[in-house]
mmCIF file of C-alpha atoms in Angstrom:
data_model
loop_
_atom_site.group_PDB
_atom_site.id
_atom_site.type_symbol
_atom_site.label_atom_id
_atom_site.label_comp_id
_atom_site.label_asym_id
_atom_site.label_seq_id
_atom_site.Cartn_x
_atom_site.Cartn_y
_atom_site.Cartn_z
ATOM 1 C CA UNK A 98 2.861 1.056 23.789
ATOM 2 C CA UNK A 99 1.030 3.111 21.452
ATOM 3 C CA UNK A 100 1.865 2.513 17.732
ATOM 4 C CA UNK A 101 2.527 5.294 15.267
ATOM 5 C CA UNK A 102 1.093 4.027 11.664
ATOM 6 C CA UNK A 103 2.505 6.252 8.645
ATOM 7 C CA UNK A 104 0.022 5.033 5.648
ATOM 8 C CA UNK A 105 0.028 6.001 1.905
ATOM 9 C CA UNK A 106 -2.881 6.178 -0.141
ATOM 10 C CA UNK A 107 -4.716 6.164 3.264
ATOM 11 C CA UNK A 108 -7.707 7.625 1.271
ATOM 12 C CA UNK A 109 -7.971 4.683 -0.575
ATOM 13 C CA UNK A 110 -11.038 2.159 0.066
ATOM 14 C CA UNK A 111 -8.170 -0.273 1.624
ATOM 15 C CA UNK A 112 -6.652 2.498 3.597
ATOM 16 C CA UNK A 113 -10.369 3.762 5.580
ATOM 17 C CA UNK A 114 -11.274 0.089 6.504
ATOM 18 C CA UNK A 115 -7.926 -0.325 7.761
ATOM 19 C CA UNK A 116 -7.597 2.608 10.306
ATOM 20 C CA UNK A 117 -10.825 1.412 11.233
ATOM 21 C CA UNK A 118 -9.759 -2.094 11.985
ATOM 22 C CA UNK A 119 -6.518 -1.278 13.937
ATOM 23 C CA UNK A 120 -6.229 2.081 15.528
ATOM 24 C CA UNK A 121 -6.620 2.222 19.022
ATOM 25 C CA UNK A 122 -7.013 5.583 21.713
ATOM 26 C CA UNK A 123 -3.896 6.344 21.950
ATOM 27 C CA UNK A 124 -2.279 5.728 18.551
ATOM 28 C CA UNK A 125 -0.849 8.270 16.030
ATOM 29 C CA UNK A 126 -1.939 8.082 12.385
ATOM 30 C CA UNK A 127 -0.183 9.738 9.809
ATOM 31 C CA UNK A 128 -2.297 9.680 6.715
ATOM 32 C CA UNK A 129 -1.572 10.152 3.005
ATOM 33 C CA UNK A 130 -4.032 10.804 0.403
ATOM 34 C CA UNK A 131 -4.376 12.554 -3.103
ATOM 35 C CA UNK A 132 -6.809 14.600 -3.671
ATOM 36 C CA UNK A 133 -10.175 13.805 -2.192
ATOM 37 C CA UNK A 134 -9.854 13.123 1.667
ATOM 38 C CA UNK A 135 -13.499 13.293 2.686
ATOM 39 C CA UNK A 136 -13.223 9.786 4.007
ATOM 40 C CA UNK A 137 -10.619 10.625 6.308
ATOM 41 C CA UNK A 138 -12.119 13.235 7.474
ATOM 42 C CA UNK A 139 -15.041 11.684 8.701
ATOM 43 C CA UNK A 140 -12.310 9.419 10.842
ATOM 44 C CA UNK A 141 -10.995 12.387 12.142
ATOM 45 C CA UNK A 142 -13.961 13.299 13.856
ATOM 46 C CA UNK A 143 -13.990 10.064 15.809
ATOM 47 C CA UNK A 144 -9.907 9.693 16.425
ATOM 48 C CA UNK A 145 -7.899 12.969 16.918
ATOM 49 C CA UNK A 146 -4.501 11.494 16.615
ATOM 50 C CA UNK A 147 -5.264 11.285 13.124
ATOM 51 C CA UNK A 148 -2.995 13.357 10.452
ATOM 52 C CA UNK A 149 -4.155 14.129 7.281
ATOM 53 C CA UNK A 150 -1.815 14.847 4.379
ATOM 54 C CA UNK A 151 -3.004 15.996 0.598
ATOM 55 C CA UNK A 152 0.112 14.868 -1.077
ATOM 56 C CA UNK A 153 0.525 13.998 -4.519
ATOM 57 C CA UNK A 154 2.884 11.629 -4.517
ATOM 58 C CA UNK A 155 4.008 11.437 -8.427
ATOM 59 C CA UNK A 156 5.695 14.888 -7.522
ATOM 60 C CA UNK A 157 8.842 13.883 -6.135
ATOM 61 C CA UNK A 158 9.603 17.800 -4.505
ATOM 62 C CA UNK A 159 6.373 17.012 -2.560
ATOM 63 C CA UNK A 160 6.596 14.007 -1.004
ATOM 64 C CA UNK A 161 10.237 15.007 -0.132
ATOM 65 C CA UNK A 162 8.508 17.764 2.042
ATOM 66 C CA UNK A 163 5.836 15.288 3.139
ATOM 67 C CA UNK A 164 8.571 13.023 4.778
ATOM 68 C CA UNK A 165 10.462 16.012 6.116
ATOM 69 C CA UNK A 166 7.611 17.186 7.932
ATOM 70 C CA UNK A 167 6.862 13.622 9.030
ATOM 71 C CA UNK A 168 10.221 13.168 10.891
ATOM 72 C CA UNK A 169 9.864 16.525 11.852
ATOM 73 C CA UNK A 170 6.531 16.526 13.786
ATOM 74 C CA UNK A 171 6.095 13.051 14.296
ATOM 75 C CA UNK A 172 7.339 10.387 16.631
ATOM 76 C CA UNK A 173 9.238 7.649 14.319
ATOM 77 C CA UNK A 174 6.597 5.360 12.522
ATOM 78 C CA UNK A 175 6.340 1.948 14.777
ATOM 79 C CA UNK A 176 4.362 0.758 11.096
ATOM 80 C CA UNK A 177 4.846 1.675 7.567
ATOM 81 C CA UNK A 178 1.536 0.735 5.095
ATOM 82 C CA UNK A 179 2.409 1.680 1.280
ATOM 83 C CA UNK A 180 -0.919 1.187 -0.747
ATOM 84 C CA UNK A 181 -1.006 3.616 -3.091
ATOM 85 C CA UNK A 182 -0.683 3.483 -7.124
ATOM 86 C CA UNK A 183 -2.076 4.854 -10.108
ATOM 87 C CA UNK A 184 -5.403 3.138 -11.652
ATOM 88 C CA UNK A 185 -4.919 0.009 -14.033
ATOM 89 C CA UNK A 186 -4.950 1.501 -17.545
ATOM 90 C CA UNK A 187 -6.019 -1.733 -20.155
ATOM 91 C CA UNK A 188 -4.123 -1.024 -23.041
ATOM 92 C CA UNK A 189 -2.464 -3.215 -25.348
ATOM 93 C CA UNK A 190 1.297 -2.568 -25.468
ATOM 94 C CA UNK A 191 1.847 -0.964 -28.422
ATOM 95 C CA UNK A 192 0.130 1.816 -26.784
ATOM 96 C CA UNK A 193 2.315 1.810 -24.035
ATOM 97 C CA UNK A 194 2.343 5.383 -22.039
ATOM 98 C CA UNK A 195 5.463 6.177 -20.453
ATOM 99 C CA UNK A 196 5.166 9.492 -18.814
ATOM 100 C CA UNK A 197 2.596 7.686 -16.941
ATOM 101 C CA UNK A 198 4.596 4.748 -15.972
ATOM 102 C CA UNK A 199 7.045 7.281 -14.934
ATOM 103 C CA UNK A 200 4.557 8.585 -12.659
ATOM 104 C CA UNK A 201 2.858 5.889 -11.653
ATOM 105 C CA UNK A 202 6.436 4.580 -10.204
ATOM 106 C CA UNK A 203 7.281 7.832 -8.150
ATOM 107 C CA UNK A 204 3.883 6.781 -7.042
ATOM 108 C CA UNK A 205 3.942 3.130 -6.149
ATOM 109 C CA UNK A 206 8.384 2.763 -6.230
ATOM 110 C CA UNK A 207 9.952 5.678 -5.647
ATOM 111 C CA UNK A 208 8.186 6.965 -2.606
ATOM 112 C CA UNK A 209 8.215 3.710 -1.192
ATOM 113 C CA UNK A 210 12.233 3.959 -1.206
ATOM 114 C CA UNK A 211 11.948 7.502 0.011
ATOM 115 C CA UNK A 212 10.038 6.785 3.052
ATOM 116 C CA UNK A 213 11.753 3.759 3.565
ATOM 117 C CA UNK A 214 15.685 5.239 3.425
ATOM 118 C CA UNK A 215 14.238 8.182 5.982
ATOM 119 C CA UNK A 216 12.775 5.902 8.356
ATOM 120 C CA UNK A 217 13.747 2.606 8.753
ATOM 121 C CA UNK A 218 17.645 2.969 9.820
ATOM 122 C CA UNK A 219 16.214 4.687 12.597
ATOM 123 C CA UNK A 220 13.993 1.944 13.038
ATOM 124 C CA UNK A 221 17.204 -0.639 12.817
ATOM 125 C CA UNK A 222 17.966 1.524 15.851
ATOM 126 C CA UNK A 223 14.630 1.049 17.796
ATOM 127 C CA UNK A 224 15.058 -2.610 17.243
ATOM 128 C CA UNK A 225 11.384 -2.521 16.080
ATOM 129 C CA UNK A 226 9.378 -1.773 12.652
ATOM 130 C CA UNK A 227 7.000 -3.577 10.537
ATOM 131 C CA UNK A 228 6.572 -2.421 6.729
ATOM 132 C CA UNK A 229 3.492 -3.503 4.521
ATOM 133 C CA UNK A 230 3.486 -3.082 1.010
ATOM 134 C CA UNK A 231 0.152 -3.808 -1.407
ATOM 135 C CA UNK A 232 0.642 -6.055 -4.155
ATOM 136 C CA UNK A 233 -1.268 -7.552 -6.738
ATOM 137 C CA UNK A 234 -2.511 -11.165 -7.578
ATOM 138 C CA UNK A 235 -1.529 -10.305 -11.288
ATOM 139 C CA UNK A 236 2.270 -11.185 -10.626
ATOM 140 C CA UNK A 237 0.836 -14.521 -9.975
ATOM 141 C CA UNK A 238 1.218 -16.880 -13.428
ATOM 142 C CA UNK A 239 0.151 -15.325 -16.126
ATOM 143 C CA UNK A 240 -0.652 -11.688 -15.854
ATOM 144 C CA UNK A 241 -3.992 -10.411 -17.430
ATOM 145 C CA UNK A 242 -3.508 -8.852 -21.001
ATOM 146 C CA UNK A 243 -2.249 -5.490 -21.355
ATOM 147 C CA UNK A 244 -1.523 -4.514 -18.094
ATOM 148 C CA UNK A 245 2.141 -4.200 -18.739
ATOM 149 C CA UNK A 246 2.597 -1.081 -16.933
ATOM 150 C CA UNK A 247 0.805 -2.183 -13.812
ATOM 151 C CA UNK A 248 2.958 -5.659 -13.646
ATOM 152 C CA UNK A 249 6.123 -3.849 -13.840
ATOM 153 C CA UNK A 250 5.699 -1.713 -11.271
ATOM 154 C CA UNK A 251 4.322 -4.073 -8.870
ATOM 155 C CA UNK A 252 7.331 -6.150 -9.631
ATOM 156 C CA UNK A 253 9.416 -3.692 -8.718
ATOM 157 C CA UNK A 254 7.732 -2.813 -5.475
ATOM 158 C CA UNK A 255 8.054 -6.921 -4.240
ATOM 159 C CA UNK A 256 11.943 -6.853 -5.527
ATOM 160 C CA UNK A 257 11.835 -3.387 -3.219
ATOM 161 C CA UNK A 258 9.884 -5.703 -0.094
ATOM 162 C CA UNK A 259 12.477 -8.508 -0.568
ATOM 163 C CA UNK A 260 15.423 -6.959 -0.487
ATOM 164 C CA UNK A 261 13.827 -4.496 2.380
ATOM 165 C CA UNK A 262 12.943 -7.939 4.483
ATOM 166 C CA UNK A 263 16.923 -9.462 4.211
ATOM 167 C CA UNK A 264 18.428 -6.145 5.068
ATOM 168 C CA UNK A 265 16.840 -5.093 8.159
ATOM 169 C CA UNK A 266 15.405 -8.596 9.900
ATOM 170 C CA UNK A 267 18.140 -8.970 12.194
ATOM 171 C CA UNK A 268 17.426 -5.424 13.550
ATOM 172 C CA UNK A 269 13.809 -7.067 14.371
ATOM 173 C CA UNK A 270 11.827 -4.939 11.622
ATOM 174 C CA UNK A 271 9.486 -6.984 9.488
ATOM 175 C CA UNK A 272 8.285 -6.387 5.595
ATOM 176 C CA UNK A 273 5.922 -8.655 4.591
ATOM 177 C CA UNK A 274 3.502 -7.878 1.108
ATOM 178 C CA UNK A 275 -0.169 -8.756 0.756
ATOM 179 C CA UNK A 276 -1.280 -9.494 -3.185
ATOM 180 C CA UNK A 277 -5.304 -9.289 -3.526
ATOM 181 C CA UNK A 278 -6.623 -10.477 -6.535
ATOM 182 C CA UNK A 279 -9.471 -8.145 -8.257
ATOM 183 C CA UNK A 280 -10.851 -5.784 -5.435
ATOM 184 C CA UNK A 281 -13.657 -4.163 -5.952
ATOM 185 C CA UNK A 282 -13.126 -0.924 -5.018
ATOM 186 C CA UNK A 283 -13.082 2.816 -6.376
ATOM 187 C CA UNK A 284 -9.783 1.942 -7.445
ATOM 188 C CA UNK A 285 -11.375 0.138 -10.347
ATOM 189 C CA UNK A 286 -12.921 2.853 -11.753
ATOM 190 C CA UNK A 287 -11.052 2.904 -14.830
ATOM 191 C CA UNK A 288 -11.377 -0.564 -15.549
ATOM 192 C CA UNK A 289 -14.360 -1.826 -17.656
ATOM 193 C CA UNK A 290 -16.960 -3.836 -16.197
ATOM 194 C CA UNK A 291 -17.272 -6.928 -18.537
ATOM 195 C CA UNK A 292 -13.324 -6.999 -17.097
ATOM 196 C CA UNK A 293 -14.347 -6.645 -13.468
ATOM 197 C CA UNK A 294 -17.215 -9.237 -13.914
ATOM 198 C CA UNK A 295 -15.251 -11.708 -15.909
ATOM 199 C CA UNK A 296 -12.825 -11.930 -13.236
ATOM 200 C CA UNK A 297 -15.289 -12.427 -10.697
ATOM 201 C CA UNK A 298 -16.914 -15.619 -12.548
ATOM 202 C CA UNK A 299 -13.387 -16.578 -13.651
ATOM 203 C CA UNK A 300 -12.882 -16.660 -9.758
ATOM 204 C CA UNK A 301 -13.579 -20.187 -7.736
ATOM 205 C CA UNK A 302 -15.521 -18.179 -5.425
ATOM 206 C CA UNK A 303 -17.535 -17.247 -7.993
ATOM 207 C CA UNK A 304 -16.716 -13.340 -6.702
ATOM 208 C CA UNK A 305 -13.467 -10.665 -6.448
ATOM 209 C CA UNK A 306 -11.899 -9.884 -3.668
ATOM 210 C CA UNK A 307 -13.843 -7.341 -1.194
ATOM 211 C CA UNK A 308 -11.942 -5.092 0.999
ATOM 212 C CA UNK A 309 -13.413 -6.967 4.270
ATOM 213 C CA UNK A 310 -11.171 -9.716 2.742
ATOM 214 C CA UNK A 311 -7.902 -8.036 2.632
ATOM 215 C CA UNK A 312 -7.999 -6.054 5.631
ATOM 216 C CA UNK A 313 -7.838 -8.432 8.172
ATOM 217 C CA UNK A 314 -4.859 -10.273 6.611
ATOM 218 C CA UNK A 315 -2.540 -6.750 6.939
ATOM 219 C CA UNK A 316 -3.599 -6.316 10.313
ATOM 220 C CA UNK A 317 -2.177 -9.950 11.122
ATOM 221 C CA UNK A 318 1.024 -9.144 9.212
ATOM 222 C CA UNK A 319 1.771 -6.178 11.094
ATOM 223 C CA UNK A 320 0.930 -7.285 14.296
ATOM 224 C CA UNK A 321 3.182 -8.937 17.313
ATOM 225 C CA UNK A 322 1.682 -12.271 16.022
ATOM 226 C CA UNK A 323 3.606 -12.740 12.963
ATOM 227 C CA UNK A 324 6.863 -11.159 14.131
ATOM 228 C CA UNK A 325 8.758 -13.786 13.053
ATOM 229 C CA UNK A 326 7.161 -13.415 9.399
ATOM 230 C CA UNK A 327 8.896 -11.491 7.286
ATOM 231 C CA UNK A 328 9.731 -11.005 3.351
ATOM 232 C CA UNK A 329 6.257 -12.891 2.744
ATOM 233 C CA UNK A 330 3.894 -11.905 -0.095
ATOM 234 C CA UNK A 331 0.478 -13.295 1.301
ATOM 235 C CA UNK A 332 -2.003 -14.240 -1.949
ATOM 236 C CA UNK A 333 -5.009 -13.148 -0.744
ATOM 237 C CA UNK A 334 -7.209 -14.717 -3.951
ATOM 238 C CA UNK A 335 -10.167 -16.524 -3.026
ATOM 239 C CA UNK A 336 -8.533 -19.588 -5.074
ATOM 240 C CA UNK A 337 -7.888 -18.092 -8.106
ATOM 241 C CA UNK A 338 -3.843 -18.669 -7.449
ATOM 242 C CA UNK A 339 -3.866 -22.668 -7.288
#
């Protein structure tokens, strides 16, 4: 059966190696990104069951038409991935910016529930669905200094994945989270690099996480192997979370 894989923040470093890992002939992919989707596009070429969307998901009117047109077009998503967020901002509390909190959880929260409400009662239907949400090693102990913003809302998203996972497992649909530590990836633009490279020596690896480490560990969480896995948050940390 061929599977139909909606994915937000498909753009994103994590998104391209993971099309790449698990899409086969026949599959649908329904692809989210913001802005710049030159990465997809050079997918495209290779797989034309691949479906590009430039959606900016901190605007809830859009991504209200995004999922319209979804159900619309689209057989129902087999596979929900929900990657996306806004960049870690490190700034001490007192400088706390709340309009973009506020859009960093339409981002990360609120079109999570979106997608979620549209599609997975019809999944409960199907008897089938698997749901993947990204996480972050940072909810782990103690979070890093002044990442308030970025904690919250990636607290919110595994309350979201828990309560997802004892609603709808007896109607066979898993939701399982993966929570990388550091991944160094465009994503970490913002973030300096005496951060990035204190992490990585704070790390018993001796090294952050790299995408080729993540990657295969949402492939086995959505697959027929771990059907009977679900509400899991996988640390995926090289160590760093013993």
């Amino acid at each position: 059966m061929a599977n139909v894989y909606l994915i937000t923040g498909a753009s994103s470093d994590v998104g391209i190696a993971f099309i790449r890992r698990v899409i086969q002939p026949d599959d649908i992919v329904i692809a989210q990104g913001a802005g710049d989707l030159s990465g997809l596009a050079e997918l495209c070429k290779s797989y034309p069951n691949i479906h590009t969307y430039d959606v900016d998901l901190s605007d809830a009117a859009a991504t209200d038409l995004f999922i319209q047109d979804v159900a619309q077009n689209y057989p129902l998503p087999t596979h929900i991935v929900h990657l996306p967020a806004l960049r870690v901002i490190n700034t001490k509390f007192k400088n706390f910016d709340e309009q973009r909190f506020l859009l960093d959880l339409n981002v990360q929260i609120f079109s999570a529930v979106k997608i979620c409400k549209a599609f997975l009662p019809k999944m409960a239907k199907a008897h089938f669905g698997k749901v993947l949400f990204m996480l972050t090693s940072y909810l782990l102990g103690v979070p890093p200094k002044n990442t308030a913003a970025y904690v919250m809302a990636k607290s919110t998203l595994q309350g979201l994945a828990k309560s997802l996972a004892a609603d709808y497992a007896s109607f066979g649909i898993t939701v399982n989270c993966v929570m990388p530590s550091m991944m160094e990836t465009k994503f970490l633009t913002d973030t300096s690099d005496l951060i990035v490279q204190a992490s990585a020596e704070a790390n018993p690896m001796g090294r952050n996480a790299r995408v080729e480490d993540v990657v295969p560990a949402m492939a086995f969480l959505l697959s027929d192997a771990a059907s009977f896995i679900t509400g899991v948050t996988l640390p995926i940390t090289g160590g760093s979370a013993l």
